[in-house]
PDB file of C-alpha atoms and ligand atoms in Angstrom:
ATOM      1  CA  MET A   1       1.874 -29.165 -51.893  1.00 90.00           C
ATOM      2  CA  SER A   2       2.203 -25.361 -51.627  1.00 95.00           C
ATOM      3  CA  VAL A   3       4.855 -22.736 -52.886  1.00 97.00           C
ATOM      4  CA  VAL A   4       5.789 -20.122 -51.002  1.00 98.00           C
ATOM      5  CA  VAL A   5       6.549 -16.586 -52.146  1.00 98.00           C
ATOM      6  CA  ASP A   6       7.479 -13.355 -50.793  1.00 98.00           C
ATOM      7  CA  ILE A   7       5.729 -10.132 -51.998  1.00 98.00           C
ATOM      8  CA  ASP A   8       7.987  -6.861 -51.775  1.00 97.00           C
ATOM      9  CA  GLY A   9      10.874  -7.008 -54.026  1.00 96.00           C
ATOM     10  CA  THR A  10       9.949 -10.544 -55.475  1.00 98.00           C
ATOM     11  CA  LEU A  11       6.882 -10.072 -56.884  1.00 98.00           C
ATOM     12  CA  ILE A  12       6.246  -6.190 -56.588  1.00 98.00           C
ATOM     13  CA  ASP A  13       8.993  -3.737 -57.324  1.00 97.00           C
ATOM     14  CA  ILE A  14       8.512  -1.188 -54.501  1.00 96.00           C
ATOM     15  CA  SER A  15      11.808   0.844 -55.137  1.00 95.00           C
ATOM     16  CA  GLU A  16       9.698   3.722 -56.514  1.00 97.00           C
ATOM     17  CA  ARG A  17       7.467   3.582 -53.185  1.00 98.00           C
ATOM     18  CA  LEU A  18      10.716   3.660 -51.258  1.00 96.00           C
ATOM     19  CA  ARG A  19      12.087   6.539 -53.091  1.00 97.00           C
ATOM     20  CA  ALA A  20       9.100   8.837 -52.462  1.00 98.00           C
ATOM     21  CA  ALA A  21       8.756   7.763 -48.814  1.00 98.00           C
ATOM     22  CA  MET A  22      12.839   8.489 -48.603  1.00 97.00           C
ATOM     23  CA  SER A  23      12.243  11.802 -50.354  1.00 98.00           C
ATOM     24  CA  LEU A  24       9.285  12.791 -48.066  1.00 97.00           C
ATOM     25  CA  VAL A  25      11.494  12.228 -44.884  1.00 97.00           C
ATOM     26  CA  LEU A  26      14.441  13.688 -45.922  1.00 97.00           C
ATOM     27  CA  ASP A  27      12.705  16.620 -47.680  1.00 97.00           C
ATOM     28  CA  ARG A  28      14.683  16.155 -50.721  1.00 97.00           C
ATOM     29  CA  SER A  29      14.349  14.203 -54.046  1.00 97.00           C
ATOM     30  CA  VAL A  30      16.278  11.201 -53.890  1.00 97.00           C
ATOM     31  CA  LEU A  31      17.256   8.935 -57.079  1.00 97.00           C
ATOM     32  CA  LEU A  32      15.667   5.717 -57.893  1.00 96.00           C
ATOM     33  CA  ASP A  33      19.223   4.388 -58.944  1.00 95.00           C
ATOM     34  CA  ASP A  34      20.134   5.225 -55.475  1.00 95.00           C
ATOM     35  CA  VAL A  35      17.656   3.460 -53.866  1.00 94.00           C
ATOM     36  CA  ARG A  36      18.089   0.348 -55.943  1.00 92.00           C
ATOM     37  CA  SER A  37      21.785   0.220 -55.161  1.00 90.00           C
ATOM     38  CA  MET A  38      22.150   1.542 -51.533  1.00 91.00           C
ATOM     39  CA  THR A  39      21.310   0.312 -48.043  1.00 89.00           C
ATOM     40  CA  THR A  40      18.841   2.587 -46.138  1.00 90.00           C
ATOM     41  CA  SER A  41      22.168   3.783 -44.060  1.00 91.00           C
ATOM     42  CA  GLN A  42      23.815   4.568 -47.400  1.00 94.00           C
ATOM     43  CA  LEU A  43      20.872   6.778 -48.386  1.00 95.00           C
ATOM     44  CA  TYR A  44      20.986   8.700 -45.265  1.00 95.00           C
ATOM     45  CA  GLU A  45      24.792   9.204 -45.401  1.00 95.00           C
ATOM     46  CA  THR A  46      24.405  10.402 -49.049  1.00 96.00           C
ATOM     47  CA  TYR A  47      21.256  12.628 -48.661  1.00 97.00           C
ATOM     48  CA  ALA A  48      20.572  13.472 -45.001  1.00 97.00           C
ATOM     49  CA  THR A  49      21.800  17.208 -44.015  1.00 97.00           C
ATOM     50  CA  GLU A  50      23.619  17.914 -40.900  1.00 96.00           C
ATOM     51  CA  GLU A  51      20.816  18.694 -39.064  1.00 96.00           C
ATOM     52  CA  GLN A  52      18.701  15.629 -40.203  1.00 96.00           C
ATOM     53  CA  ARG A  53      21.764  13.598 -39.225  1.00 94.00           C
ATOM     54  CA  GLU A  54      21.150  14.591 -35.840  1.00 95.00           C
ATOM     55  CA  HIS A  55      17.707  13.188 -35.383  1.00 94.00           C
ATOM     56  CA  LEU A  56      18.188   9.920 -37.774  1.00 92.00           C
ATOM     57  CA  PRO A  57      15.987   7.745 -35.095  1.00 90.00           C
ATOM     58  CA  VAL A  58      13.138  10.287 -35.880  1.00 93.00           C
ATOM     59  CA  LEU A  59      13.561  10.088 -39.485  1.00 94.00           C
ATOM     60  CA  HIS A  60      13.759   6.599 -39.486  1.00 92.00           C
ATOM     61  CA  GLU A  61      10.437   5.824 -37.439  1.00 92.00           C
ATOM     62  CA  ARG A  62       8.954   8.143 -40.165  1.00 95.00           C
ATOM     63  CA  LEU A  63      10.180   5.936 -42.904  1.00 95.00           C
ATOM     64  CA  TRP A  64       9.094   2.603 -41.092  1.00 93.00           C
ATOM     65  CA  ASN A  65       5.652   4.481 -40.598  1.00 95.00           C
ATOM     66  CA  LEU A  66       5.187   5.297 -44.057  1.00 97.00           C
ATOM     67  CA  LEU A  67       6.534   2.003 -45.486  1.00 96.00           C
ATOM     68  CA  LEU A  68       4.449  -0.190 -43.110  1.00 96.00           C
ATOM     69  CA  CYS A  69       1.439   2.257 -43.883  1.00 97.00           C
ATOM     70  CA  GLU A  70       1.326   2.971 -39.988  1.00 95.00           C
ATOM     71  CA  ASP A  71       1.206   6.535 -41.272  1.00 96.00           C
ATOM     72  CA  GLU A  72      -2.194   6.925 -43.485  1.00 95.00           C
ATOM     73  CA  LEU A  73       0.089   8.280 -45.981  1.00 97.00           C
ATOM     74  CA  GLY A  74       1.602   5.276 -46.300  1.00 97.00           C
ATOM     75  CA  PHE A  75      -1.180   3.748 -48.180  1.00 97.00           C
ATOM     76  CA  SER A  76      -1.288   6.353 -51.026  1.00 97.00           C
ATOM     77  CA  LEU A  77       2.274   5.547 -51.213  1.00 98.00           C
ATOM     78  CA  LEU A  78       1.215   2.012 -52.557  1.00 98.00           C
ATOM     79  CA  ARG A  79       0.314   3.648 -56.038  1.00 97.00           C
ATOM     80  CA  HIS A  80       4.056   3.771 -56.907  1.00 98.00           C
ATOM     81  CA  ASP A  81       4.617  -0.156 -56.725  1.00 98.00           C
ATOM     82  CA  VAL A  82       4.678  -1.922 -59.907  1.00 98.00           C
ATOM     83  CA  PRO A  83       4.552  -5.841 -60.660  1.00 98.00           C
ATOM     84  CA  ILE A  84       7.944  -7.545 -61.403  1.00 97.00           C
ATOM     85  CA  PRO A  85       7.919  -8.800 -65.169  1.00 96.00           C
ATOM     86  CA  TYR A  86       6.777 -12.318 -65.601  1.00 96.00           C
ATOM     87  CA  ALA A  87       5.919 -13.007 -61.851  1.00 97.00           C
ATOM     88  CA  ALA A  88       1.986 -12.972 -62.356  1.00 97.00           C
ATOM     89  CA  GLU A  89       2.362 -15.512 -65.591  1.00 96.00           C
ATOM     90  CA  VAL A  90       4.596 -17.945 -63.558  1.00 96.00           C
ATOM     91  CA  LEU A  91       2.638 -17.904 -60.521  1.00 96.00           C
ATOM     92  CA  GLU A  92      -0.898 -18.165 -62.288  1.00 95.00           C
ATOM     93  CA  SER A  93       0.466 -21.256 -64.202  1.00 94.00           C
ATOM     94  CA  TRP A  94       1.837 -22.874 -60.612  1.00 94.00           C
ATOM     95  CA  SER A  95      -1.572 -22.188 -58.786  1.00 95.00           C
ATOM     96  CA  THR A  96      -3.284 -24.307 -61.368  1.00 93.00           C
ATOM     97  CA  THR A  97      -1.515 -27.589 -59.673  1.00 92.00           C
ATOM     98  CA  ASN A  98      -0.142 -26.071 -56.227  1.00 94.00           C
ATOM     99  CA  LYS A  99      -1.272 -23.882 -53.670  1.00 96.00           C
ATOM    100  CA  VAL A 100       0.223 -20.317 -53.524  1.00 97.00           C
ATOM    101  CA  ALA A 101       0.995 -18.849 -50.100  1.00 98.00           C
ATOM    102  CA  TYR A 102       2.449 -15.356 -50.072  1.00 98.00           C
ATOM    103  CA  LEU A 103       4.547 -14.507 -47.167  1.00 98.00           C
ATOM    104  CA  THR A 104       5.118 -11.170 -46.557  1.00 98.00           C
ATOM    105  CA  GLY A 105       6.469  -8.792 -43.962  1.00 96.00           C
ATOM    106  CA  ARG A 106       3.751  -6.513 -44.708  1.00 97.00           C
ATOM    107  CA  LEU A 107       1.173  -5.620 -41.750  1.00 97.00           C
ATOM    108  CA  ASP A 108      -1.942  -7.302 -41.535  1.00 97.00           C
ATOM    109  CA  THR A 109      -3.746  -3.795 -41.554  1.00 97.00           C
ATOM    110  CA  THR A 110      -2.809  -3.623 -45.233  1.00 98.00           C
ATOM    111  CA  ARG A 111      -4.407  -7.078 -45.911  1.00 98.00           C
ATOM    112  CA  GLU A 112      -7.141  -5.436 -48.233  1.00 98.00           C
ATOM    113  CA  ASP A 113      -4.879  -3.144 -49.979  1.00 97.00           C
ATOM    114  CA  THR A 114      -2.297  -5.733 -50.663  1.00 98.00           C
ATOM    115  CA  LEU A 115      -4.913  -8.381 -51.998  1.00 98.00           C
ATOM    116  CA  ARG A 116      -6.383  -5.615 -54.187  1.00 98.00           C
ATOM    117  CA  GLN A 117      -2.952  -4.848 -55.534  1.00 98.00           C
ATOM    118  CA  LEU A 118      -2.093  -8.250 -55.889  1.00 98.00           C
ATOM    119  CA  GLU A 119      -5.161  -8.833 -57.979  1.00 98.00           C
ATOM    120  CA  GLY A 120      -4.881  -5.682 -60.062  1.00 98.00           C
ATOM    121  CA  PHE A 121      -1.404  -6.882 -61.119  1.00 98.00           C
ATOM    122  CA  GLY A 122      -2.904 -10.292 -62.329  1.00 98.00           C
ATOM    123  CA  PHE A 123      -1.501 -12.546 -59.483  1.00 98.00           C
ATOM    124  CA  PRO A 124      -3.720 -15.492 -58.224  1.00 98.00           C
ATOM    125  CA  VAL A 125      -5.749 -14.822 -55.399  1.00 97.00           C
ATOM    126  CA  ASP A 126      -8.299 -17.273 -55.213  1.00 94.00           C
ATOM    127  CA  ASN A 127      -7.383 -20.385 -53.324  1.00 91.00           C
ATOM    128  CA  THR A 128      -4.155 -18.708 -52.090  1.00 96.00           C
ATOM    129  CA  GLU A 129      -3.134 -17.803 -48.692  1.00 97.00           C
ATOM    130  CA  LEU A 130      -1.623 -14.464 -47.514  1.00 98.00           C
ATOM    131  CA  ILE A 131       0.420 -14.391 -44.507  1.00 98.00           C
ATOM    132  CA  MET A 132       1.061 -11.333 -42.899  1.00 98.00           C
ATOM    133  CA  PHE A 133       3.062  -9.772 -40.024  1.00 96.00           C
ATOM    134  CA  GLU A 134       1.596  -8.478 -36.815  1.00 94.00           C
ATOM    135  CA  ARG A 135       2.451  -4.728 -35.597  1.00 91.00           C
ATOM    136  CA  ALA A 136       4.182  -6.457 -32.780  1.00 89.00           C
ATOM    137  CA  ASP A 137       6.383  -8.241 -34.955  1.00 90.00           C
ATOM    138  CA  TYR A 138       8.416  -5.256 -35.812  1.00 88.00           C
ATOM    139  CA  SER A 139       8.892  -3.985 -32.469  1.00 82.00           C
ATOM    140  CA  GLY A 140      12.496  -5.540 -32.063  1.00 76.00           C
ATOM    141  CA  ALA A 141      13.095  -4.306 -35.809  1.00 78.00           C
ATOM    142  CA  ARG A 142      12.049  -0.903 -34.878  1.00 74.00           C
ATOM    143  CA  VAL A 143      13.626  -0.406 -31.315  1.00 69.00           C
ATOM    144  CA  ALA A 144      16.904  -2.405 -31.303  1.00 62.00           C
ATOM    145  CA  SER A 145      16.994  -5.241 -28.783  1.00 58.00           C
ATOM    146  CA  VAL A 146      13.477  -5.288 -27.621  1.00 65.00           C
ATOM    147  CA  GLY A 147      11.091  -7.689 -29.012  1.00 70.00           C
ATOM    148  CA  PRO A 148      11.498 -10.574 -31.696  1.00 79.00           C
ATOM    149  CA  ARG A 149      13.781 -10.341 -34.579  1.00 86.00           C
ATOM    150  CA  LEU A 150      12.305 -10.278 -38.169  1.00 91.00           C
ATOM    151  CA  ILE A 151      13.869 -13.383 -39.022  1.00 93.00           C
ATOM    152  CA  ASP A 152      12.376 -14.926 -36.138  1.00 93.00           C
ATOM    153  CA  VAL A 153       8.809 -13.973 -36.986  1.00 94.00           C
ATOM    154  CA  ARG A 154       9.548 -15.065 -40.557  1.00 96.00           C
ATOM    155  CA  SER A 155      10.815 -18.558 -39.280  1.00 96.00           C
ATOM    156  CA  LYS A 156       7.635 -19.093 -37.198  1.00 96.00           C
ATOM    157  CA  LEU A 157       5.489 -18.217 -39.755  1.00 97.00           C
ATOM    158  CA  PHE A 158       7.344 -20.262 -42.477  1.00 97.00           C
ATOM    159  CA  SER A 159       7.098 -23.358 -39.861  1.00 97.00           C
ATOM    160  CA  ALA A 160       3.283 -22.662 -39.612  1.00 96.00           C
ATOM    161  CA  ILE A 161       3.198 -23.202 -43.254  1.00 96.00           C
ATOM    162  CA  ALA A 162       5.252 -26.195 -43.475  1.00 96.00           C
ATOM    163  CA  ARG A 163       3.410 -28.035 -40.542  1.00 95.00           C
ATOM    164  CA  ASN A 164       0.276 -27.783 -42.865  1.00 93.00           C
ATOM    165  CA  GLY A 165       1.885 -29.819 -45.752  1.00 94.00           C
ATOM    166  CA  PRO A 166       4.851 -30.082 -47.862  1.00 96.00           C
ATOM    167  CA  VAL A 167       6.345 -26.761 -49.251  1.00 97.00           C
ATOM    168  CA  LEU A 168       7.828 -27.393 -52.842  1.00 96.00           C
ATOM    169  CA  MET A 169       9.078 -24.300 -53.345  1.00 97.00           C
ATOM    170  CA  VAL A 170      10.199 -20.700 -51.881  1.00 98.00           C
ATOM    171  CA  VAL A 171      11.188 -17.718 -53.670  1.00 98.00           C
ATOM    172  CA  ASP A 172      12.255 -14.429 -51.834  1.00 98.00           C
ATOM    173  CA  ASP A 173      14.668 -11.598 -52.459  1.00 97.00           C
ATOM    174  CA  PHE A 174      15.956 -11.532 -49.132  1.00 95.00           C
ATOM    175  CA  PRO A 175      19.096 -13.484 -48.394  1.00 96.00           C
ATOM    176  CA  GLY A 176      18.673 -13.655 -44.794  1.00 95.00           C
ATOM    177  CA  TYR A 177      15.401 -15.637 -44.582  1.00 97.00           C
ATOM    178  CA  PHE A 178      16.916 -18.338 -46.138  1.00 97.00           C
ATOM    179  CA  GLU A 179      18.637 -19.188 -42.891  1.00 96.00           C
ATOM    180  CA  ALA A 180      14.949 -19.952 -41.836  1.00 96.00           C
ATOM    181  CA  TYR A 181      13.914 -21.980 -44.759  1.00 97.00           C
ATOM    182  CA  ARG A 182      16.613 -23.934 -45.190  1.00 97.00           C
ATOM    183  CA  ARG A 183      15.775 -25.904 -41.804  1.00 96.00           C
ATOM    184  CA  HIS A 184      12.721 -27.408 -43.580  1.00 96.00           C
ATOM    185  CA  ASP A 185      12.716 -30.178 -46.283  1.00 94.00           C
ATOM    186  CA  VAL A 186      12.149 -27.753 -49.316  1.00 96.00           C
ATOM    187  CA  PRO A 187      13.415 -28.803 -52.503  1.00 95.00           C
ATOM    188  CA  ASP A 188      13.881 -25.600 -54.096  1.00 96.00           C
ATOM    189  CA  LEU A 189      15.012 -22.521 -52.430  1.00 98.00           C
ATOM    190  CA  ILE A 190      15.171 -19.716 -54.876  1.00 98.00           C
ATOM    191  CA  GLY A 191      16.990 -16.344 -54.392  1.00 98.00           C
ATOM    192  CA  PHE A 192      15.270 -13.564 -56.426  1.00 97.00           C
ATOM    193  CA  ARG A 193      18.300 -11.044 -56.808  1.00 96.00           C
ATOM    194  CA  ARG A 194      17.235  -8.283 -59.274  1.00 89.00           C
ATOM    195  CA  PHE A 195      19.589  -5.804 -57.905  1.00 84.00           C
ATOM    196  CA  ALA A 196      23.528  -5.662 -57.414  1.00 78.00           C
ATOM    197  CA  ARG A 197      23.320  -4.461 -53.939  1.00 80.00           C
ATOM    198  CA  ARG A 198      23.003  -8.165 -52.757  1.00 88.00           C
ATOM    199  CA  PRO A 199      25.574 -10.715 -53.688  1.00 91.00           C
ATOM    200  CA  VAL A 200      24.548 -13.910 -55.469  1.00 95.00           C
ATOM    201  CA  GLN A 201      26.898 -15.441 -52.668  1.00 96.00           C
ATOM    202  CA  SER A 202      24.870 -14.226 -49.826  1.00 96.00           C
ATOM    203  CA  TYR A 203      21.821 -16.006 -50.909  1.00 97.00           C
ATOM    204  CA  ILE A 204      23.750 -19.283 -51.214  1.00 97.00           C
ATOM    205  CA  ASP A 205      25.568 -18.812 -48.103  1.00 97.00           C
ATOM    206  CA  ASN A 206      22.059 -18.741 -46.194  1.00 97.00           C
ATOM    207  CA  GLY A 207      20.904 -21.895 -47.787  1.00 97.00           C
ATOM    208  CA  ALA A 208      19.382 -21.026 -51.190  1.00 98.00           C
ATOM    209  CA  THR A 209      19.466 -23.722 -53.737  1.00 97.00           C
ATOM    210  CA  SER A 210      19.898 -21.626 -56.440  1.00 96.00           C
ATOM    211  CA  VAL A 211      19.488 -17.589 -57.652  1.00 97.00           C
ATOM    212  CA  ILE A 212      17.600 -16.328 -60.351  1.00 96.00           C
ATOM    213  CA  GLY A 213      17.735 -12.412 -61.820  1.00 95.00           C
ATOM    214  CA  CYS A 214      14.453 -12.702 -63.729  1.00 95.00           C
ATOM    215  CA  TRP A 215      11.211 -14.865 -63.118  1.00 96.00           C
ATOM    216  CA  SER A 216      11.506 -15.831 -66.737  1.00 94.00           C
ATOM    217  CA  GLU A 217      13.833 -17.925 -65.833  1.00 94.00           C
ATOM    218  CA  LEU A 218      11.226 -20.026 -64.125  1.00 91.00           C
ATOM    219  CA  SER A 219       8.447 -19.996 -66.851  1.00 82.00           C
ATOM    220  CA  ASN A 220       9.642 -23.334 -68.369  1.00 72.00           C
ATOM    221  CA  MET A 221       8.961 -24.861 -64.523  1.00 67.00           C
ATOM    222  CA  GLN A 222       5.446 -24.370 -65.992  1.00 50.00           C
ATOM    223  CA  SER A 223       4.126 -25.816 -62.837  1.00 53.00           C
ATOM    224  CA  PRO A 224       6.263 -27.899 -60.166  1.00 52.00           C
ATOM    225  CA  PRO A 225       4.990 -31.700 -60.121  1.00 51.00           C
ATOM    226  CA  PRO A 226       2.613 -32.100 -57.399  1.00 49.00           C
TER     227      PRO A 226
HETATM  228 MG1  LIG B   1      11.044  -9.190 -50.157  1.00 71.87          MG
END
């Protein structure tokens, strides 16, 4: 039996890294509160100068490169990441009776750094799986209309996990991905909603069975029954 968890925004708070990347791209200091409450487009609208607005595709490309660590500088920004409270304790406890599968949009080129980071934050890594995206998986997201959509890649990777054995639970902070998870027979699809920019209803509408705001809400589910 496995438990599938997303990493960024679910186990690890990357808002400080996003703030640093956005500040680099826009060459000015972006506020953390804004990163947490605004979409990327809203951040550009709020912070980009008139001249930068004329080159938004170039800026956005640079942002992708930093966040996906396609730009070497992106790796050094990983130091801004922090673990989300209680997540490591809960996963550690679940991992004693179930297999933990990390399903992340991070690129496979960051595998070593990601494992090191997870381990450093106290997340279980032994006997776990780390399923990552390939560079080509982003071609559709980066250049609109060419290549796969991220939801399709996510769906394909999740289907592969589900084919290997029953999945008991999924925890993810992105509402849109529940559209893929709901197609499988998973008892608990849990939306992790830490910041207000995503309405609770958006998780439910996409198929989440419940929505939590803190991992401590799951700590009484010591370990889902195998
Ligand atoms: Mg996420």
